[in-house]
mmCIF file of N, CA and C in Angstrom:
data_model
loop_
_atom_site.group_PDB
_atom_site.id
_atom_site.type_symbol
_atom_site.label_atom_id
_atom_site.label_comp_id
_atom_site.label_asym_id
_atom_site.label_seq_id
_atom_site.Cartn_x
_atom_site.Cartn_y
_atom_site.Cartn_z
ATOM 1 N N ALA A 1296 106.717 130.594 110.503
ATOM 2 C CA ALA A 1296 105.451 130.896 110.002
ATOM 3 C C ALA A 1296 104.380 130.281 110.772
ATOM 4 N N ASN A 1297 103.373 130.959 111.103
ATOM 5 C CA ASN A 1297 102.214 130.301 111.759
ATOM 6 C C ASN A 1297 101.578 129.192 110.809
ATOM 7 N N GLY A 1298 101.268 128.068 111.409
ATOM 8 C CA GLY A 1298 100.602 127.060 110.553
ATOM 9 C C GLY A 1298 101.481 126.071 109.972
ATOM 10 N N THR A 1299 102.880 126.099 110.152
ATOM 11 C CA THR A 1299 103.676 125.155 109.632
ATOM 12 C C THR A 1299 103.790 124.008 110.694
ATOM 13 N N GLY A 1300 104.276 122.862 110.248
ATOM 14 C CA GLY A 1300 104.393 121.765 111.111
ATOM 15 C C GLY A 1300 104.892 120.514 110.359
ATOM 16 N N GLU A 1301 105.130 119.400 111.087
ATOM 17 C CA GLU A 1301 105.596 118.241 110.381
ATOM 18 C C GLU A 1301 106.749 118.565 109.465
ATOM 19 N N ALA A 1302 107.720 119.288 110.065
ATOM 20 C CA ALA A 1302 108.851 119.745 109.154
ATOM 21 C C ALA A 1302 109.949 118.658 109.117
ATOM 22 N N ALA A 1303 110.808 118.864 108.246
ATOM 23 C CA ALA A 1303 112.014 118.073 108.095
ATOM 24 C C ALA A 1303 113.264 119.101 108.043
ATOM 25 N N VAL A 1304 114.260 118.777 108.722
ATOM 26 C CA VAL A 1304 115.339 119.778 108.817
ATOM 27 C C VAL A 1304 116.597 118.852 108.464
ATOM 28 N N VAL A 1305 117.585 119.507 107.602
ATOM 29 C CA VAL A 1305 118.824 118.872 107.329
ATOM 30 C C VAL A 1305 119.850 119.971 107.538
ATOM 31 N N GLU A 1306 121.039 119.462 107.854
ATOM 32 C CA GLU A 1306 122.144 120.326 108.005
ATOM 33 C C GLU A 1306 123.060 120.338 106.723
ATOM 34 N N LEU A 1307 123.197 121.432 106.085
ATOM 35 C CA LEU A 1307 124.118 121.462 104.967
ATOM 36 C C LEU A 1307 125.588 121.586 105.256
ATOM 37 N N SER A 1308 126.381 121.281 104.226
ATOM 38 C CA SER A 1308 127.805 121.141 104.464
ATOM 39 C C SER A 1308 128.427 122.444 105.199
ATOM 40 N N ASP A 1309 127.927 123.656 105.006
ATOM 41 C CA ASP A 1309 128.350 124.868 105.620
ATOM 42 C C ASP A 1309 127.897 125.084 107.012
ATOM 43 N N GLY A 1310 127.005 124.107 107.513
ATOM 44 C CA GLY A 1310 126.380 124.236 108.892
ATOM 45 C C GLY A 1310 125.000 124.936 108.958
ATOM 46 N N THR A 1311 124.607 125.490 107.683
ATOM 47 C CA THR A 1311 123.150 125.971 107.631
ATOM 48 C C THR A 1311 122.101 124.983 107.745
ATOM 49 N N LEU A 1312 121.094 125.260 108.554
ATOM 50 C CA LEU A 1312 120.039 124.239 108.687
ATOM 51 C C LEU A 1312 118.955 124.657 107.591
ATOM 52 N N TYR A 1313 118.486 123.745 106.891
ATOM 53 C CA TYR A 1313 117.508 123.836 105.751
ATOM 54 C C TYR A 1313 116.254 123.190 106.420
ATOM 55 N N TYR A 1314 115.179 124.084 106.450
ATOM 56 C CA TYR A 1314 113.947 123.704 107.080
ATOM 57 C C TYR A 1314 112.822 123.635 105.852
ATOM 58 N N ASN A 1315 112.103 122.541 105.893
ATOM 59 C CA ASN A 1315 111.226 122.255 104.804
ATOM 60 C C ASN A 1315 109.890 121.800 105.535
ATOM 61 N N SER A 1316 108.865 122.507 105.312
ATOM 62 C CA SER A 1316 107.562 122.312 106.262
ATOM 63 C C SER A 1316 106.251 122.190 105.359
ATOM 64 N N ARG A 1317 105.463 121.256 106.022
ATOM 65 C CA ARG A 1317 104.065 121.290 105.619
ATOM 66 C C ARG A 1317 103.324 122.506 106.162
ATOM 67 N N ARG A 1318 102.319 122.770 105.520
ATOM 68 C CA ARG A 1318 101.483 124.091 105.927
ATOM 69 C C ARG A 1318 100.096 123.675 106.266
ATOM 70 N N HIS A 1319 99.645 123.765 107.566
ATOM 71 C CA HIS A 1319 98.399 123.354 108.116
ATOM 72 C C HIS A 1319 97.292 124.504 107.909
ATOM 73 N N LEU A 1320 97.855 125.600 108.059
ATOM 74 C CA LEU A 1320 96.933 126.875 108.147
ATOM 75 C C LEU A 1320 97.496 128.104 107.445
ATOM 76 N N SER A 1321 96.937 128.717 106.628
ATOM 77 C CA SER A 1321 97.492 129.997 105.911
ATOM 78 C C SER A 1321 96.638 131.123 106.262
ATOM 79 N N THR A 1322 97.143 132.128 107.061
ATOM 80 C CA THR A 1322 96.442 133.365 107.356
ATOM 81 C C THR A 1322 97.266 134.457 106.864
ATOM 82 N N ASP A 1323 98.386 134.229 106.181
ATOM 83 C CA ASP A 1323 99.254 135.354 105.746
ATOM 84 C C ASP A 1323 99.246 135.538 104.267
ATOM 85 N N GLY A 1324 98.412 134.829 103.554
ATOM 86 C CA GLY A 1324 98.398 135.043 102.058
ATOM 87 C C GLY A 1324 99.428 134.111 101.437
ATOM 88 N N LEU A 1325 100.319 133.412 102.128
ATOM 89 C CA LEU A 1325 101.297 132.604 101.313
ATOM 90 C C LEU A 1325 100.603 131.273 100.986
ATOM 91 N N ASN A 1326 101.016 130.713 99.773
ATOM 92 C CA ASN A 1326 100.456 129.553 99.164
ATOM 93 C C ASN A 1326 100.595 128.355 100.129
ATOM 94 N N PRO A 1327 99.434 127.737 100.611
ATOM 95 C CA PRO A 1327 99.502 126.676 101.447
ATOM 96 C C PRO A 1327 99.698 125.307 100.771
ATOM 97 N N ARG A 1328 99.703 125.287 99.446
ATOM 98 C CA ARG A 1328 99.711 124.154 98.561
ATOM 99 C C ARG A 1328 101.035 123.767 98.096
ATOM 100 N N MET A 1329 102.083 124.561 98.544
ATOM 101 C CA MET A 1329 103.487 124.277 98.218
ATOM 102 C C MET A 1329 104.263 124.406 99.601
ATOM 103 N N ARG A 1330 105.377 123.713 99.532
ATOM 104 C CA ARG A 1330 106.237 123.630 100.702
ATOM 105 C C ARG A 1330 106.771 124.897 101.227
ATOM 106 N N HIS A 1331 106.970 125.142 102.557
ATOM 107 C CA HIS A 1331 107.471 126.287 103.147
ATOM 108 C C HIS A 1331 108.768 126.019 103.492
ATOM 109 N N ILE A 1332 109.857 126.915 103.082
ATOM 110 C CA ILE A 1332 111.238 126.775 103.345
ATOM 111 C C ILE A 1332 111.819 127.899 104.115
ATOM 112 N N ALA A 1333 112.784 127.642 105.009
ATOM 113 C CA ALA A 1333 113.461 128.716 105.775
ATOM 114 C C ALA A 1333 114.835 128.051 106.077
ATOM 115 N N SER A 1334 115.794 128.930 106.614
ATOM 116 C CA SER A 1334 117.134 128.538 106.963
ATOM 117 C C SER A 1334 117.541 129.169 108.325
ATOM 118 N N SER A 1335 118.550 128.463 108.880
ATOM 119 C CA SER A 1335 119.190 128.985 110.174
ATOM 120 C C SER A 1335 120.537 128.995 109.989
ATOM 121 N N ILE A 1336 121.301 129.908 110.361
ATOM 122 C CA ILE A 1336 122.832 129.947 110.539
ATOM 123 C C ILE A 1336 123.356 129.827 111.861
ATOM 124 N N ASP A 1337 122.443 129.888 112.825
ATOM 125 C CA ASP A 1337 122.871 129.762 114.213
ATOM 126 C C ASP A 1337 122.384 128.578 114.994
ATOM 127 N N GLY A 1338 122.258 127.327 114.266
ATOM 128 C CA GLY A 1338 121.918 126.186 114.964
ATOM 129 C C GLY A 1338 120.525 126.096 115.323
ATOM 130 N N GLY A 1339 119.549 126.847 114.776
ATOM 131 C CA GLY A 1339 118.211 126.821 114.965
ATOM 132 C C GLY A 1339 117.801 127.876 115.981
ATOM 133 N N GLU A 1340 118.558 128.580 116.548
ATOM 134 C CA GLU A 1340 118.154 129.733 117.416
ATOM 135 C C GLU A 1340 117.210 130.756 116.807
ATOM 136 N N SER A 1341 117.433 130.914 115.590
ATOM 137 C CA SER A 1341 116.616 131.866 114.744
ATOM 138 C C SER A 1341 116.501 131.377 113.317
ATOM 139 N N TRP A 1342 115.429 131.793 112.678
ATOM 140 C CA TRP A 1342 115.210 131.351 111.210
ATOM 141 C C TRP A 1342 114.988 132.531 110.462
ATOM 142 N N GLU A 1343 115.301 132.337 109.138
ATOM 143 C CA GLU A 1343 115.291 133.572 108.230
ATOM 144 C C GLU A 1343 114.997 133.034 106.883
ATOM 145 N N ASN A 1344 114.791 134.000 105.987
ATOM 146 C CA ASN A 1344 114.662 133.661 104.584
ATOM 147 C C ASN A 1344 113.413 132.736 104.206
ATOM 148 N N LEU A 1345 112.364 133.002 104.915
ATOM 149 C CA LEU A 1345 111.076 132.154 104.757
ATOM 150 C C LEU A 1345 110.585 132.421 103.363
ATOM 151 N N TYR A 1346 110.363 131.327 102.545
ATOM 152 C CA TYR A 1346 109.673 131.450 101.202
ATOM 153 C C TYR A 1346 108.954 130.218 100.965
ATOM 154 N N VAL A 1347 108.076 130.330 99.896
ATOM 155 C CA VAL A 1347 107.176 129.181 99.503
ATOM 156 C C VAL A 1347 107.971 128.612 98.201
ATOM 157 N N SER A 1348 108.149 127.214 98.196
ATOM 158 C CA SER A 1348 108.920 126.614 97.039
ATOM 159 C C SER A 1348 107.959 126.780 95.892
ATOM 160 N N ASP A 1349 108.483 127.011 94.772
ATOM 161 C CA ASP A 1349 107.797 126.892 93.491
ATOM 162 C C ASP A 1349 107.929 125.587 92.778
ATOM 163 N N ALA A 1350 108.715 124.570 93.530
ATOM 164 C CA ALA A 1350 108.879 123.266 92.827
ATOM 165 C C ALA A 1350 108.330 122.163 93.708
ATOM 166 N N LEU A 1351 108.153 122.287 94.976
ATOM 167 C CA LEU A 1351 107.816 121.181 95.861
ATOM 168 C C LEU A 1351 106.393 121.334 96.323
ATOM 169 N N PRO A 1352 105.529 120.357 95.931
ATOM 170 C CA PRO A 1352 104.144 120.391 96.253
ATOM 171 C C PRO A 1352 104.024 120.043 97.798
ATOM 172 N N ASP A 1353 102.832 120.337 98.318
ATOM 173 C CA ASP A 1353 102.560 120.069 99.777
ATOM 174 C C ASP A 1353 101.184 119.382 99.869
ATOM 175 N N GLY A 1354 101.139 118.106 99.311
ATOM 176 C CA GLY A 1354 99.855 117.377 99.390
ATOM 177 C C GLY A 1354 98.982 117.562 98.122
ATOM 178 N N GLU A 1355 97.755 117.086 98.238
ATOM 179 C CA GLU A 1355 96.726 117.242 97.148
ATOM 180 C C GLU A 1355 96.566 118.747 96.722
ATOM 181 N N LYS A 1356 96.366 118.963 95.546
ATOM 182 C CA LYS A 1356 96.192 120.292 95.002
ATOM 183 C C LYS A 1356 94.757 120.802 95.188
ATOM 184 N N ASN A 1357 93.895 120.010 95.517
ATOM 185 C CA ASN A 1357 92.411 120.551 95.816
ATOM 186 C C ASN A 1357 92.207 121.017 97.162
ATOM 187 N N ARG A 1358 93.126 120.985 98.088
ATOM 188 C CA ARG A 1358 92.980 121.385 99.514
ATOM 189 C C ARG A 1358 94.143 122.082 100.031
ATOM 190 N N ASP A 1359 94.024 122.834 101.166
ATOM 191 C CA ASP A 1359 95.084 123.680 101.688
ATOM 192 C C ASP A 1359 95.619 123.008 103.023
ATOM 193 N N TYR A 1360 95.724 121.670 103.032
ATOM 194 C CA TYR A 1360 96.104 121.042 104.271
ATOM 195 C C TYR A 1360 97.526 120.392 104.249
ATOM 196 N N GLY A 1361 98.105 120.237 103.133
ATOM 197 C CA GLY A 1361 99.465 119.725 103.261
ATOM 198 C C GLY A 1361 99.598 118.184 103.466
ATOM 199 N N LEU A 1362 100.811 117.758 103.491
ATOM 200 C CA LEU A 1362 101.165 116.315 103.776
ATOM 201 C C LEU A 1362 102.580 116.208 104.232
ATOM 202 N N MET A 1363 102.822 115.469 105.236
ATOM 203 C CA MET A 1363 104.106 115.151 105.794
ATOM 204 C C MET A 1363 105.037 114.626 104.668
ATOM 205 N N ALA A 1364 106.192 115.149 104.416
ATOM 206 C CA ALA A 1364 107.138 114.738 103.394
ATOM 207 C C ALA A 1364 108.378 114.217 104.021
ATOM 208 N N GLY A 1365 109.206 113.549 103.198
ATOM 209 C CA GLY A 1365 110.495 113.052 103.641
ATOM 210 C C GLY A 1365 111.549 113.919 103.080
ATOM 211 N N LEU A 1366 112.704 114.165 103.796
ATOM 212 C CA LEU A 1366 113.625 114.906 103.386
ATOM 213 C C LEU A 1366 114.914 114.422 104.009
ATOM 214 N N ASP A 1367 116.177 114.413 103.232
ATOM 215 C CA ASP A 1367 117.412 114.002 103.769
ATOM 216 C C ASP A 1367 118.474 114.616 102.972
ATOM 217 N N ARG A 1368 119.657 114.639 103.424
ATOM 218 C CA ARG A 1368 120.866 115.122 102.706
ATOM 219 C C ARG A 1368 121.677 113.851 102.536
ATOM 220 N N LEU A 1369 122.065 113.534 101.169
ATOM 221 C CA LEU A 1369 122.868 112.480 100.872
ATOM 222 C C LEU A 1369 124.268 112.932 100.904
ATOM 223 N N PRO A 1370 125.120 112.394 101.867
ATOM 224 C CA PRO A 1370 126.497 112.988 102.041
ATOM 225 C C PRO A 1370 127.358 112.525 100.951
ATOM 226 N N TYR A 1371 128.000 113.399 100.211
ATOM 227 C CA TYR A 1371 128.902 113.127 99.174
ATOM 228 C C TYR A 1371 129.865 114.326 99.101
ATOM 229 N N GLU A 1372 131.139 114.015 99.702
ATOM 230 C CA GLU A 1372 132.118 115.221 99.901
ATOM 231 C C GLU A 1372 131.499 116.374 100.538
ATOM 232 N N ASP A 1373 131.713 117.432 99.871
ATOM 233 C CA ASP A 1373 131.067 118.637 100.468
ATOM 234 C C ASP A 1373 129.878 119.200 99.600
ATOM 235 N N HIS A 1374 129.302 118.271 98.892
ATOM 236 C CA HIS A 1374 128.088 118.600 98.082
ATOM 237 C C HIS A 1374 126.747 118.538 99.010
ATOM 238 N N ASP A 1375 125.900 119.387 98.584
ATOM 239 C CA ASP A 1375 124.654 119.346 99.277
ATOM 240 C C ASP A 1375 123.453 118.720 98.455
ATOM 241 N N ILE A 1376 123.592 117.424 98.333
ATOM 242 C CA ILE A 1376 122.529 116.633 97.600
ATOM 243 C C ILE A 1376 121.528 116.318 98.541
ATOM 244 N N LEU A 1377 120.254 116.830 98.150
ATOM 245 C CA LEU A 1377 118.965 116.592 98.985
ATOM 246 C C LEU A 1377 118.014 115.704 98.278
ATOM 247 N N ILE A 1378 117.355 114.765 98.976
ATOM 248 C CA ILE A 1378 116.231 114.014 98.414
ATOM 249 C C ILE A 1378 115.041 114.332 99.189
ATOM 250 N N PHE A 1379 113.896 114.638 98.453
ATOM 251 C CA PHE A 1379 112.538 114.910 98.972
ATOM 252 C C PHE A 1379 111.533 114.078 98.321
ATOM 253 N N SER A 1380 110.554 113.666 99.276
ATOM 254 C CA SER A 1380 109.459 112.896 98.657
ATOM 255 C C SER A 1380 108.037 113.409 99.261
ATOM 256 N N ASN A 1381 107.126 113.363 98.341
ATOM 257 C CA ASN A 1381 105.792 113.825 98.665
ATOM 258 C C ASN A 1381 104.962 113.209 97.484
ATOM 259 N N ILE A 1382 103.749 113.821 97.270
ATOM 260 C CA ILE A 1382 102.898 113.429 96.148
ATOM 261 C C ILE A 1382 102.658 114.428 95.169
ATOM 262 N N VAL A 1383 102.278 114.072 93.857
ATOM 263 C CA VAL A 1383 101.790 114.839 92.812
ATOM 264 C C VAL A 1383 100.461 114.341 92.478
ATOM 265 N N SER A 1384 99.435 115.128 92.991
ATOM 266 C CA SER A 1384 98.075 114.596 92.857
ATOM 267 C C SER A 1384 97.190 115.717 93.085
ATOM 268 N N GLN A 1385 96.097 115.666 92.357
ATOM 269 C CA GLN A 1385 94.926 116.649 92.409
ATOM 270 C C GLN A 1385 93.978 116.474 93.518
ATOM 271 N N LYS A 1386 93.575 115.176 93.782
ATOM 272 C CA LYS A 1386 92.532 114.985 94.715
ATOM 273 C C LYS A 1386 92.786 113.766 95.838
ATOM 274 N N VAL A 1387 93.597 112.961 95.614
ATOM 275 C CA VAL A 1387 93.846 111.914 96.656
ATOM 276 C C VAL A 1387 95.377 111.621 96.773
ATOM 277 N N ARG A 1388 95.747 111.099 97.916
ATOM 278 C CA ARG A 1388 97.150 110.946 98.310
ATOM 279 C C ARG A 1388 97.562 109.760 97.485
ATOM 280 N N LYS A 1389 98.218 109.974 96.301
ATOM 281 C CA LYS A 1389 98.690 108.955 95.467
ATOM 282 C C LYS A 1389 99.843 109.641 94.615
ATOM 283 N N ASN A 1390 100.532 108.907 93.782
ATOM 284 C CA ASN A 1390 101.711 109.373 92.957
ATOM 285 C C ASN A 1390 102.836 109.746 93.760
ATOM 286 N N GLY A 1391 103.326 108.905 94.594
ATOM 287 C CA GLY A 1391 104.503 109.159 95.376
ATOM 288 C C GLY A 1391 105.666 109.493 94.533
ATOM 289 N N THR A 1392 106.269 110.585 94.787
ATOM 290 C CA THR A 1392 107.304 111.141 93.869
ATOM 291 C C THR A 1392 108.535 111.555 94.725
ATOM 292 N N VAL A 1393 109.783 111.334 94.197
ATOM 293 C CA VAL A 1393 110.947 111.796 94.881
ATOM 294 C C VAL A 1393 111.605 112.954 93.904
ATOM 295 N N TRP A 1394 112.111 113.912 94.643
ATOM 296 C CA TRP A 1394 112.859 114.948 93.942
ATOM 297 C C TRP A 1394 114.278 115.067 94.345
ATOM 298 N N LEU A 1395 115.217 115.410 93.486
ATOM 299 C CA LEU A 1395 116.771 115.592 93.977
ATOM 300 C C LEU A 1395 117.135 117.076 93.681
ATOM 301 N N SER A 1396 117.898 117.520 94.769
ATOM 302 C CA SER A 1396 118.490 118.872 94.642
ATOM 303 C C SER A 1396 120.004 118.644 94.790
ATOM 304 N N PHE A 1397 120.734 119.290 93.947
ATOM 305 C CA PHE A 1397 122.201 119.200 93.897
ATOM 306 C C PHE A 1397 122.899 120.489 94.471
ATOM 307 N N ASP A 1398 122.059 121.419 94.926
ATOM 308 C CA ASP A 1398 122.510 122.799 95.330
ATOM 309 C C ASP A 1398 121.881 123.148 96.696
ATOM 310 N N GLY A 1399 121.580 122.159 97.587
ATOM 311 C CA GLY A 1399 121.153 122.425 98.991
ATOM 312 C C GLY A 1399 119.773 122.971 98.939
ATOM 313 N N GLY A 1400 118.877 122.433 98.009
ATOM 314 C CA GLY A 1400 117.479 122.804 98.078
ATOM 315 C C GLY A 1400 117.122 124.125 97.301
ATOM 316 N N LYS A 1401 118.176 124.716 96.588
ATOM 317 C CA LYS A 1401 117.760 126.022 95.843
ATOM 318 C C LYS A 1401 116.908 125.660 94.546
ATOM 319 N N SER A 1402 117.235 124.512 93.938
ATOM 320 C CA SER A 1402 116.528 124.071 92.720
ATOM 321 C C SER A 1402 116.276 122.437 92.869
ATOM 322 N N TRP A 1403 115.325 121.960 92.124
ATOM 323 C CA TRP A 1403 114.972 120.540 92.304
ATOM 324 C C TRP A 1403 114.852 119.994 90.880
ATOM 325 N N PRO A 1404 115.889 119.835 90.143
ATOM 326 C CA PRO A 1404 115.749 119.593 88.716
ATOM 327 C C PRO A 1404 115.326 118.163 88.364
ATOM 328 N N ILE A 1405 115.501 117.198 89.325
ATOM 329 C CA ILE A 1405 115.052 115.762 89.025
ATOM 330 C C ILE A 1405 113.844 115.421 89.839
ATOM 331 N N GLN A 1406 112.889 114.812 89.132
ATOM 332 C CA GLN A 1406 111.658 114.361 89.779
ATOM 333 C C GLN A 1406 111.314 112.996 89.197
ATOM 334 N N LYS A 1407 110.970 111.922 90.053
ATOM 335 C CA LYS A 1407 110.688 110.627 89.684
ATOM 336 C C LYS A 1407 109.588 110.023 90.383
ATOM 337 N N LEU A 1408 108.577 109.604 89.684
ATOM 338 C CA LEU A 1408 107.504 108.813 90.219
ATOM 339 C C LEU A 1408 107.957 107.594 90.847
ATOM 340 N N ILE A 1409 107.676 107.137 92.100
ATOM 341 C CA ILE A 1409 108.230 105.871 92.638
ATOM 342 C C ILE A 1409 106.988 105.070 93.002
ATOM 343 N N ASP A 1410 105.770 105.536 93.197
ATOM 344 C CA ASP A 1410 104.666 104.772 93.528
ATOM 345 C C ASP A 1410 103.396 105.453 93.063
ATOM 346 N N PRO A 1411 102.685 104.930 92.001
ATOM 347 C CA PRO A 1411 101.461 105.580 91.481
ATOM 348 C C PRO A 1411 100.128 105.305 92.271
ATOM 349 N N GLU A 1412 100.396 104.371 93.235
ATOM 350 C CA GLU A 1412 99.140 104.063 94.169
ATOM 351 C C GLU A 1412 99.140 104.998 95.262
ATOM 352 N N GLY A 1413 98.403 104.501 96.383
ATOM 353 C CA GLY A 1413 98.343 105.234 97.582
ATOM 354 C C GLY A 1413 99.658 105.611 98.203
ATOM 355 N N PHE A 1414 99.907 106.839 98.588
ATOM 356 C CA PHE A 1414 101.117 107.274 99.042
ATOM 357 C C PHE A 1414 100.851 108.355 100.173
ATOM 358 N N LYS A 1415 101.294 108.107 101.468
ATOM 359 C CA LYS A 1415 101.022 109.122 102.378
ATOM 360 C C LYS A 1415 102.178 109.652 103.086
ATOM 361 N N TYR A 1416 102.284 109.538 104.338
ATOM 362 C CA TYR A 1416 103.459 110.006 105.044
ATOM 363 C C TYR A 1416 104.788 109.376 104.695
ATOM 364 N N SER A 1417 105.801 110.119 104.435
ATOM 365 C CA SER A 1417 106.963 109.559 104.139
ATOM 366 C C SER A 1417 108.101 110.117 104.750
ATOM 367 N N SER A 1418 109.321 109.403 104.817
ATOM 368 C CA SER A 1418 110.483 109.771 105.541
ATOM 369 C C SER A 1418 111.650 109.168 105.017
ATOM 370 N N PHE A 1419 112.950 109.841 105.215
ATOM 371 C CA PHE A 1419 114.063 109.113 104.844
ATOM 372 C C PHE A 1419 114.931 109.018 106.112
ATOM 373 N N SER A 1420 115.739 108.088 106.117
ATOM 374 C CA SER A 1420 116.721 107.935 107.229
ATOM 375 C C SER A 1420 118.068 107.591 106.518
ATOM 376 N N SER A 1421 119.018 108.402 106.870
ATOM 377 C CA SER A 1421 120.449 108.294 106.257
ATOM 378 C C SER A 1421 121.176 107.175 107.193
ATOM 379 N N ILE A 1422 121.955 106.408 106.511
ATOM 380 C CA ILE A 1422 122.694 105.340 107.151
ATOM 381 C C ILE A 1422 124.196 105.960 106.996
ATOM 382 N N LYS A 1423 124.770 106.288 108.065
ATOM 383 C CA LYS A 1423 126.227 106.816 108.185
ATOM 384 C C LYS A 1423 127.011 105.589 108.255
ATOM 385 N N GLN A 1424 128.184 105.765 107.406
ATOM 386 C CA GLN A 1424 129.044 104.597 107.471
ATOM 387 C C GLN A 1424 130.422 105.090 107.780
#
């Protein structure tokens, strides 16, 4: 989608790539205040199933500019447990929050505030053992 950027990509247990992106510009009528999601089954050669998340916000709710977020897959057998971080805020970058998905990003049932103060760009890094 035009205007996406600062994306995070994780590989799910079946090899599908899950793309989760900030939205800098919205010229197609899609909601720029929620994260944009797509998937690839061919290693990123092509992308499909673009949609706007109804659970994951993209920055402050009073503007259409988004915020870089963190995303990672937590390896546990063949389960697709994902962790995502961003903010839940109306006007300023604060209220750093993490979400958990147990189904490869289809739903995000757990949300936890981790930092009520200033919270900006976030990222995760898996440690493989």
